[in-house]
């Protein structure tokens, strides 16, 4: 049909918003949140929030009941502050608009396939019995509010019905008209973005129930609200702390909560980036995609069990168990496990917790050797929220390919003799030295790649001494900053934006409730969704500060 060619340009203006006009907010600078003089409860900034690729795929799955994954063909989402759901970097380029147009056409076609369950879910009336126009309106009255995740005004519905009527006027059948209207619905910014009404200049407004329902569902499920969440939004149940906490309990018990492990956990612990690791195939011939996938699965299963059993997230540091299949068990030197299925086992001491997982250890290594710098930096940034600044321009690390003249510890000590490098390396290197018993792909060892005996003594920036991964894990677990850092990472992910000075009180309150609740993710999620940072939105002029 000819109208499909100009459809994208027209429907992007539905509702008065043009998706193509969204640009990256380059002026939003992250500010410190530990300023005691700034402890005034406010709602932090919020940029118009595009669905990322994962959210798009999950949303069309739940909206239409199709098994297509069109967003796999979209350009990769940029990362901001370690996460791919940061509103400020989720921009829209012309290529993405073209991909949206093609995806919407394919989805509308798939949803209307004769005899499919998706069609039965979408069309609940008989156009032959009540008339094509009446049935088309009935379908859209139910479909569009779910797609846009809020009630739809009559004028908005009329615009979409116009596409259906256009097809009818050109002699097309019922399905053709409905395909066009569904296509237009999926191309609207109200589907592609999580739109929230902006308050008046200088003001902060409470989000309405539908806006909160979307924040909840994309935080815990990475997808659209379900019928129960929509009902809670309509009935006002999300206006109270009790109503929000009731939804957290329900949603975390749902299989869709696996998204927390995959998308929050996978990015906080950085295991989703394991596919970018490139161990040297000559030095590590056993490294392959199968081993990589097994390492990622191990960490996901451990975190998933901790969440499902409502255990303390601190157990991620020293869990007494792990999950392995035959391939990973062989790599770890663990006997008695075979086959592709994962088995829960009592973890050897050095494997009890993420610091002994192959995913973390491989990610924080170089292709030919370990990297105390990367491992130390990971601990500081992901567990203590004390990430050192980036290195100055022109500073080079240890050379690869040259025969070592000493252990990695000795080489790094020489590297730190350069005063330009010393300040940061004195923070990171001593932590990484304590993990040197693990090679570049996580295999346990007592001598390094060059045959030098390993000294696993380490030190944290505040002077605490430890020896090896087990003592490091226990030392970190006892650190008061650990739970607060976990809370900060979860808040950044839940809000889809960096934390600023305006969030200082909210961060303190969430951290305190998280600790009081036994450091469980359930307690953390409840603290986040009932915070003012989650439930409120600042005006545009507030967002630019």
mmCIF file with all atom_site columns, C-alpha atoms in Angstrom, residues 60-215:
data_model
loop_
_atom_site.group_PDB
_atom_site.id
_atom_site.type_symbol
_atom_site.label_atom_id
_atom_site.label_alt_id
_atom_site.label_comp_id
_atom_site.label_asym_id
_atom_site.label_entity_id
_atom_site.label_seq_id
_atom_site.pdbx_PDB_ins_code
_atom_site.Cartn_x
_atom_site.Cartn_y
_atom_site.Cartn_z
_atom_site.occupancy
_atom_site.B_iso_or_equiv
_atom_site.pdbx_formal_charge
_atom_site.auth_seq_id
_atom_site.auth_comp_id
_atom_site.auth_asym_id
_atom_site.auth_atom_id
_atom_site.pdbx_PDB_model_num
ATOM 1   C CA . UNK A 1 60  ? 6.063   -6.066  21.566 1.00 0.00 ? 60  UNK A CA 1
ATOM 2   C CA . UNK A 1 61  ? 6.147   -9.646  22.855 1.00 0.00 ? 61  UNK A CA 1
ATOM 3   C CA . UNK A 1 62  ? 3.748   -8.803  25.689 1.00 0.00 ? 62  UNK A CA 1
ATOM 4   C CA . UNK A 1 63  ? 1.655   -6.328  23.704 1.00 0.00 ? 63  UNK A CA 1
ATOM 5   C CA . UNK A 1 64  ? 1.078   -8.409  20.575 1.00 0.00 ? 64  UNK A CA 1
ATOM 6   C CA . UNK A 1 65  ? 1.841   -11.969 21.616 1.00 0.00 ? 65  UNK A CA 1
ATOM 7   C CA . UNK A 1 66  ? 4.355   -12.432 18.782 1.00 0.00 ? 66  UNK A CA 1
ATOM 8   C CA . UNK A 1 67  ? 7.744   -14.130 18.961 1.00 0.00 ? 67  UNK A CA 1
ATOM 9   C CA . UNK A 1 68  ? 9.572   -11.641 16.736 1.00 0.00 ? 68  UNK A CA 1
ATOM 10  C CA . UNK A 1 69  ? 12.631  -9.793  18.070 1.00 0.00 ? 69  UNK A CA 1
ATOM 11  C CA . UNK A 1 70  ? 12.858  -6.832  15.666 1.00 0.00 ? 70  UNK A CA 1
ATOM 12  C CA . UNK A 1 71  ? 15.062  -4.725  17.937 1.00 0.00 ? 71  UNK A CA 1
ATOM 13  C CA . UNK A 1 72  ? 17.909  -7.200  17.448 1.00 0.00 ? 72  UNK A CA 1
ATOM 14  C CA . UNK A 1 73  ? 18.397  -5.450  14.098 1.00 0.00 ? 73  UNK A CA 1
ATOM 15  C CA . UNK A 1 74  ? 18.375  -1.938  15.597 1.00 0.00 ? 74  UNK A CA 1
ATOM 16  C CA . UNK A 1 75  ? 21.638  -0.042  16.161 1.00 0.00 ? 75  UNK A CA 1
ATOM 17  C CA . UNK A 1 76  ? 23.237  -0.869  19.495 1.00 0.00 ? 76  UNK A CA 1
ATOM 18  C CA . UNK A 1 77  ? 22.153  1.273   22.426 1.00 0.00 ? 77  UNK A CA 1
ATOM 19  C CA . UNK A 1 78  ? 24.827  3.474   23.933 1.00 0.00 ? 78  UNK A CA 1
ATOM 20  C CA . UNK A 1 79  ? 25.858  2.977   27.549 1.00 0.00 ? 79  UNK A CA 1
ATOM 21  C CA . UNK A 1 80  ? 25.635  5.709   30.149 1.00 0.00 ? 80  UNK A CA 1
ATOM 22  C CA . UNK A 1 81  ? 27.051  5.214   33.651 1.00 0.00 ? 81  UNK A CA 1
ATOM 23  C CA . UNK A 1 82  ? 27.404  1.515   32.819 1.00 0.00 ? 82  UNK A CA 1
ATOM 24  C CA . UNK A 1 83  ? 23.795  0.890   31.753 1.00 0.00 ? 83  UNK A CA 1
ATOM 25  C CA . UNK A 1 84  ? 21.958  0.790   28.433 1.00 0.00 ? 84  UNK A CA 1
ATOM 26  C CA . UNK A 1 85  ? 18.693  2.225   29.773 1.00 0.00 ? 85  UNK A CA 1
ATOM 27  C CA . UNK A 1 86  ? 19.998  5.741   30.486 1.00 0.00 ? 86  UNK A CA 1
ATOM 28  C CA . UNK A 1 87  ? 17.559  8.249   28.991 1.00 0.00 ? 87  UNK A CA 1
ATOM 29  C CA . UNK A 1 88  ? 20.235  10.830  28.235 1.00 0.00 ? 88  UNK A CA 1
ATOM 30  C CA . UNK A 1 89  ? 22.077  8.572   25.772 1.00 0.00 ? 89  UNK A CA 1
ATOM 31  C CA . UNK A 1 90  ? 19.076  6.826   24.186 1.00 0.00 ? 90  UNK A CA 1
ATOM 32  C CA . UNK A 1 91  ? 18.955  9.114   21.156 1.00 0.00 ? 91  UNK A CA 1
ATOM 33  C CA . UNK A 1 92  ? 17.101  8.659   17.862 1.00 0.00 ? 92  UNK A CA 1
ATOM 34  C CA . UNK A 1 93  ? 18.934  8.780   14.539 1.00 0.00 ? 93  UNK A CA 1
ATOM 35  C CA . UNK A 1 94  ? 17.370  8.591   11.045 1.00 0.00 ? 94  UNK A CA 1
ATOM 36  C CA . UNK A 1 95  ? 18.557  4.979   10.646 1.00 0.00 ? 95  UNK A CA 1
ATOM 37  C CA . UNK A 1 96  ? 16.694  3.984   13.807 1.00 0.00 ? 96  UNK A CA 1
ATOM 38  C CA . UNK A 1 97  ? 13.495  5.620   12.527 1.00 0.00 ? 97  UNK A CA 1
ATOM 39  C CA . UNK A 1 98  ? 13.792  3.506   9.367  1.00 0.00 ? 98  UNK A CA 1
ATOM 40  C CA . UNK A 1 99  ? 14.244  0.403   11.521 1.00 0.00 ? 99  UNK A CA 1
ATOM 41  C CA . UNK A 1 100 ? 11.199  1.370   13.591 1.00 0.00 ? 100 UNK A CA 1
ATOM 42  C CA . UNK A 1 101 ? 9.130   1.703   10.404 1.00 0.00 ? 101 UNK A CA 1
ATOM 43  C CA . UNK A 1 102 ? 10.151  -1.732  9.130  1.00 0.00 ? 102 UNK A CA 1
ATOM 44  C CA . UNK A 1 103 ? 9.645   -3.313  12.548 1.00 0.00 ? 103 UNK A CA 1
ATOM 45  C CA . UNK A 1 104 ? 6.173   -1.801  12.911 1.00 0.00 ? 104 UNK A CA 1
ATOM 46  C CA . UNK A 1 105 ? 5.159   -3.102  9.474  1.00 0.00 ? 105 UNK A CA 1
ATOM 47  C CA . UNK A 1 106 ? 6.430   -6.609  10.246 1.00 0.00 ? 106 UNK A CA 1
ATOM 48  C CA . UNK A 1 107 ? 4.802   -6.645  13.682 1.00 0.00 ? 107 UNK A CA 1
ATOM 49  C CA . UNK A 1 108 ? 1.434   -5.507  12.343 1.00 0.00 ? 108 UNK A CA 1
ATOM 50  C CA . UNK A 1 109 ? 1.629   -8.216  9.670  1.00 0.00 ? 109 UNK A CA 1
ATOM 51  C CA . UNK A 1 110 ? 2.543   -10.928 12.198 1.00 0.00 ? 110 UNK A CA 1
ATOM 52  C CA . UNK A 1 111 ? -0.160  -9.866  14.659 1.00 0.00 ? 111 UNK A CA 1
ATOM 53  C CA . UNK A 1 112 ? -2.874  -10.281 12.013 1.00 0.00 ? 112 UNK A CA 1
ATOM 54  C CA . UNK A 1 113 ? -1.834  -13.642 10.613 1.00 0.00 ? 113 UNK A CA 1
ATOM 55  C CA . UNK A 1 114 ? -4.993  -15.733 10.121 1.00 0.00 ? 114 UNK A CA 1
ATOM 56  C CA . UNK A 1 115 ? -5.472  -18.386 12.772 1.00 0.00 ? 115 UNK A CA 1
ATOM 57  C CA . UNK A 1 116 ? -2.679  -17.098 15.014 1.00 0.00 ? 116 UNK A CA 1
ATOM 58  C CA . UNK A 1 117 ? -2.987  -16.624 18.768 1.00 0.00 ? 117 UNK A CA 1
ATOM 59  C CA . UNK A 1 118 ? -1.757  -13.061 18.293 1.00 0.00 ? 118 UNK A CA 1
ATOM 60  C CA . UNK A 1 119 ? -4.709  -12.305 16.019 1.00 0.00 ? 119 UNK A CA 1
ATOM 61  C CA . UNK A 1 120 ? -7.162  -13.820 18.491 1.00 0.00 ? 120 UNK A CA 1
ATOM 62  C CA . UNK A 1 121 ? -5.640  -11.660 21.221 1.00 0.00 ? 121 UNK A CA 1
ATOM 63  C CA . UNK A 1 122 ? -5.883  -8.489  19.123 1.00 0.00 ? 122 UNK A CA 1
ATOM 64  C CA . UNK A 1 123 ? -9.301  -8.901  17.441 1.00 0.00 ? 123 UNK A CA 1
ATOM 65  C CA . UNK A 1 124 ? -12.103 -9.800  19.850 1.00 0.00 ? 124 UNK A CA 1
ATOM 66  C CA . UNK A 1 125 ? -15.020 -8.737  17.631 1.00 0.00 ? 125 UNK A CA 1
ATOM 67  C CA . UNK A 1 126 ? -16.537 -9.881  14.334 1.00 0.00 ? 126 UNK A CA 1
ATOM 68  C CA . UNK A 1 127 ? -16.397 -7.166  11.657 1.00 0.00 ? 127 UNK A CA 1
ATOM 69  C CA . UNK A 1 128 ? -18.965 -9.075  9.633  1.00 0.00 ? 128 UNK A CA 1
ATOM 70  C CA . UNK A 1 129 ? -21.439 -8.961  12.501 1.00 0.00 ? 129 UNK A CA 1
ATOM 71  C CA . UNK A 1 130 ? -21.017 -5.419  13.842 1.00 0.00 ? 130 UNK A CA 1
ATOM 72  C CA . UNK A 1 131 ? -19.429 -3.724  10.843 1.00 0.00 ? 131 UNK A CA 1
ATOM 73  C CA . UNK A 1 132 ? -15.798 -3.098  9.929  1.00 0.00 ? 132 UNK A CA 1
ATOM 74  C CA . UNK A 1 133 ? -15.752 0.434   11.332 1.00 0.00 ? 133 UNK A CA 1
ATOM 75  C CA . UNK A 1 134 ? -17.276 -0.517  14.675 1.00 0.00 ? 134 UNK A CA 1
ATOM 76  C CA . UNK A 1 135 ? -15.009 -3.523  15.061 1.00 0.00 ? 135 UNK A CA 1
ATOM 77  C CA . UNK A 1 136 ? -11.912 -1.535  14.070 1.00 0.00 ? 136 UNK A CA 1
ATOM 78  C CA . UNK A 1 137 ? -12.763 1.098   16.659 1.00 0.00 ? 137 UNK A CA 1
ATOM 79  C CA . UNK A 1 138 ? -13.318 -1.563  19.308 1.00 0.00 ? 138 UNK A CA 1
ATOM 80  C CA . UNK A 1 139 ? -9.931  -3.135  18.582 1.00 0.00 ? 139 UNK A CA 1
ATOM 81  C CA . UNK A 1 140 ? -8.108  0.192   18.761 1.00 0.00 ? 140 UNK A CA 1
ATOM 82  C CA . UNK A 1 141 ? -9.944  1.291   21.921 1.00 0.00 ? 141 UNK A CA 1
ATOM 83  C CA . UNK A 1 142 ? -8.411  -1.703  23.682 1.00 0.00 ? 142 UNK A CA 1
ATOM 84  C CA . UNK A 1 143 ? -5.066  -1.892  21.876 1.00 0.00 ? 143 UNK A CA 1
ATOM 85  C CA . UNK A 1 144 ? -3.862  1.714   21.845 1.00 0.00 ? 144 UNK A CA 1
ATOM 86  C CA . UNK A 1 145 ? -4.064  2.383   25.628 1.00 0.00 ? 145 UNK A CA 1
ATOM 87  C CA . UNK A 1 146 ? -2.024  -0.761  26.236 1.00 0.00 ? 146 UNK A CA 1
ATOM 88  C CA . UNK A 1 147 ? 0.501   0.189   23.545 1.00 0.00 ? 147 UNK A CA 1
ATOM 89  C CA . UNK A 1 148 ? 0.859   3.756   24.848 1.00 0.00 ? 148 UNK A CA 1
ATOM 90  C CA . UNK A 1 149 ? 0.623   2.594   28.476 1.00 0.00 ? 149 UNK A CA 1
ATOM 91  C CA . UNK A 1 150 ? -2.005  5.169   29.471 1.00 0.00 ? 150 UNK A CA 1
ATOM 92  C CA . UNK A 1 151 ? -5.592  6.229   28.701 1.00 0.00 ? 151 UNK A CA 1
ATOM 93  C CA . UNK A 1 152 ? -6.044  7.662   25.217 1.00 0.00 ? 152 UNK A CA 1
ATOM 94  C CA . UNK A 1 153 ? -7.998  10.828  24.432 1.00 0.00 ? 153 UNK A CA 1
ATOM 95  C CA . UNK A 1 154 ? -10.789 10.696  21.858 1.00 0.00 ? 154 UNK A CA 1
ATOM 96  C CA . UNK A 1 155 ? -8.835  13.008  19.550 1.00 0.00 ? 155 UNK A CA 1
ATOM 97  C CA . UNK A 1 156 ? -5.815  10.678  19.656 1.00 0.00 ? 156 UNK A CA 1
ATOM 98  C CA . UNK A 1 157 ? -7.991  7.670   18.932 1.00 0.00 ? 157 UNK A CA 1
ATOM 99  C CA . UNK A 1 158 ? -9.625  9.523   16.062 1.00 0.00 ? 158 UNK A CA 1
ATOM 100 C CA . UNK A 1 159 ? -6.233  10.200  14.468 1.00 0.00 ? 159 UNK A CA 1
ATOM 101 C CA . UNK A 1 160 ? -5.413  6.504   14.496 1.00 0.00 ? 160 UNK A CA 1
ATOM 102 C CA . UNK A 1 161 ? -8.869  5.551   13.270 1.00 0.00 ? 161 UNK A CA 1
ATOM 103 C CA . UNK A 1 162 ? -8.137  7.888   10.374 1.00 0.00 ? 162 UNK A CA 1
ATOM 104 C CA . UNK A 1 163 ? -5.494  5.454   9.112  1.00 0.00 ? 163 UNK A CA 1
ATOM 105 C CA . UNK A 1 164 ? -7.988  2.597   9.303  1.00 0.00 ? 164 UNK A CA 1
ATOM 106 C CA . UNK A 1 165 ? -10.591 4.670   7.472  1.00 0.00 ? 165 UNK A CA 1
ATOM 107 C CA . UNK A 1 166 ? -8.047  5.744   4.841  1.00 0.00 ? 166 UNK A CA 1
ATOM 108 C CA . UNK A 1 167 ? -7.449  2.118   3.881  1.00 0.00 ? 167 UNK A CA 1
ATOM 109 C CA . UNK A 1 168 ? -11.199 1.489   3.773  1.00 0.00 ? 168 UNK A CA 1
ATOM 110 C CA . UNK A 1 169 ? -11.711 4.506   1.497  1.00 0.00 ? 169 UNK A CA 1
ATOM 111 C CA . UNK A 1 170 ? -9.116  3.105   -0.921 1.00 0.00 ? 170 UNK A CA 1
ATOM 112 C CA . UNK A 1 171 ? -11.036 -0.157  -1.159 1.00 0.00 ? 171 UNK A CA 1
ATOM 113 C CA . UNK A 1 172 ? -8.768  -2.180  1.131  1.00 0.00 ? 172 UNK A CA 1
ATOM 114 C CA . UNK A 1 173 ? -10.168 -4.868  3.420  1.00 0.00 ? 173 UNK A CA 1
ATOM 115 C CA . UNK A 1 174 ? -10.536 -4.871  7.221  1.00 0.00 ? 174 UNK A CA 1
ATOM 116 C CA . UNK A 1 175 ? -7.115  -6.405  7.828  1.00 0.00 ? 175 UNK A CA 1
ATOM 117 C CA . UNK A 1 176 ? -5.332  -3.842  5.659  1.00 0.00 ? 176 UNK A CA 1
ATOM 118 C CA . UNK A 1 177 ? -6.927  -0.975  7.561  1.00 0.00 ? 177 UNK A CA 1
ATOM 119 C CA . UNK A 1 178 ? -6.095  -2.512  10.917 1.00 0.00 ? 178 UNK A CA 1
ATOM 120 C CA . UNK A 1 179 ? -2.501  -3.188  9.855  1.00 0.00 ? 179 UNK A CA 1
ATOM 121 C CA . UNK A 1 180 ? -2.113  0.473   8.978  1.00 0.00 ? 180 UNK A CA 1
ATOM 122 C CA . UNK A 1 181 ? -3.572  1.628   12.317 1.00 0.00 ? 181 UNK A CA 1
ATOM 123 C CA . UNK A 1 182 ? -1.418  -0.805  14.333 1.00 0.00 ? 182 UNK A CA 1
ATOM 124 C CA . UNK A 1 183 ? 1.622   0.315   12.331 1.00 0.00 ? 183 UNK A CA 1
ATOM 125 C CA . UNK A 1 184 ? 0.837   3.947   13.162 1.00 0.00 ? 184 UNK A CA 1
ATOM 126 C CA . UNK A 1 185 ? 0.352   3.121   16.854 1.00 0.00 ? 185 UNK A CA 1
ATOM 127 C CA . UNK A 1 186 ? 3.771   1.464   17.032 1.00 0.00 ? 186 UNK A CA 1
ATOM 128 C CA . UNK A 1 187 ? 5.432   4.393   15.282 1.00 0.00 ? 187 UNK A CA 1
ATOM 129 C CA . UNK A 1 188 ? 4.064   6.929   17.734 1.00 0.00 ? 188 UNK A CA 1
ATOM 130 C CA . UNK A 1 189 ? 6.455   8.490   20.275 1.00 0.00 ? 189 UNK A CA 1
ATOM 131 C CA . UNK A 1 190 ? 3.900   7.437   22.893 1.00 0.00 ? 190 UNK A CA 1
ATOM 132 C CA . UNK A 1 191 ? 4.902   3.847   22.172 1.00 0.00 ? 191 UNK A CA 1
ATOM 133 C CA . UNK A 1 192 ? 8.591   4.352   21.439 1.00 0.00 ? 192 UNK A CA 1
ATOM 134 C CA . UNK A 1 193 ? 9.173   6.565   24.487 1.00 0.00 ? 193 UNK A CA 1
ATOM 135 C CA . UNK A 1 194 ? 8.124   6.403   28.110 1.00 0.00 ? 194 UNK A CA 1
ATOM 136 C CA . UNK A 1 195 ? 6.433   9.797   27.982 1.00 0.00 ? 195 UNK A CA 1
ATOM 137 C CA . UNK A 1 196 ? 5.850   11.625  31.277 1.00 0.00 ? 196 UNK A CA 1
ATOM 138 C CA . UNK A 1 197 ? 4.050   14.955  31.563 1.00 0.00 ? 197 UNK A CA 1
ATOM 139 C CA . UNK A 1 198 ? 6.403   17.826  32.421 1.00 0.00 ? 198 UNK A CA 1
ATOM 140 C CA . UNK A 1 199 ? 5.465   20.029  35.393 1.00 0.00 ? 199 UNK A CA 1
ATOM 141 C CA . UNK A 1 200 ? 5.338   23.798  35.279 1.00 0.00 ? 200 UNK A CA 1
ATOM 142 C CA . UNK A 1 201 ? 8.635   25.687  35.300 1.00 0.00 ? 201 UNK A CA 1
ATOM 143 C CA . UNK A 1 202 ? 10.356  25.549  38.662 1.00 0.00 ? 202 UNK A CA 1
ATOM 144 C CA . UNK A 1 203 ? 7.981   22.921  40.020 1.00 0.00 ? 203 UNK A CA 1
ATOM 145 C CA . UNK A 1 204 ? 8.093   19.225  40.836 1.00 0.00 ? 204 UNK A CA 1
ATOM 146 C CA . UNK A 1 205 ? 5.066   17.017  40.222 1.00 0.00 ? 205 UNK A CA 1
ATOM 147 C CA . UNK A 1 206 ? 4.011   13.593  41.378 1.00 0.00 ? 206 UNK A CA 1
ATOM 148 C CA . UNK A 1 207 ? 3.803   11.048  38.603 1.00 0.00 ? 207 UNK A CA 1
ATOM 149 C CA . UNK A 1 208 ? 0.349   9.703   37.916 1.00 0.00 ? 208 UNK A CA 1
ATOM 150 C CA . UNK A 1 209 ? -0.503  6.053   38.338 1.00 0.00 ? 209 UNK A CA 1
ATOM 151 C CA . UNK A 1 210 ? 0.154   5.136   34.701 1.00 0.00 ? 210 UNK A CA 1
ATOM 152 C CA . UNK A 1 211 ? 3.565   6.821   34.680 1.00 0.00 ? 211 UNK A CA 1
ATOM 153 C CA . UNK A 1 212 ? 4.451   4.985   37.892 1.00 0.00 ? 212 UNK A CA 1
ATOM 154 C CA . UNK A 1 213 ? 3.206   1.698   36.442 1.00 0.00 ? 213 UNK A CA 1
ATOM 155 C CA . UNK A 1 214 ? 5.619   2.117   33.525 1.00 0.00 ? 214 UNK A CA 1
ATOM 156 C CA . UNK A 1 215 ? 8.517   3.023   35.793 1.00 0.00 ? 215 UNK A CA 1
#
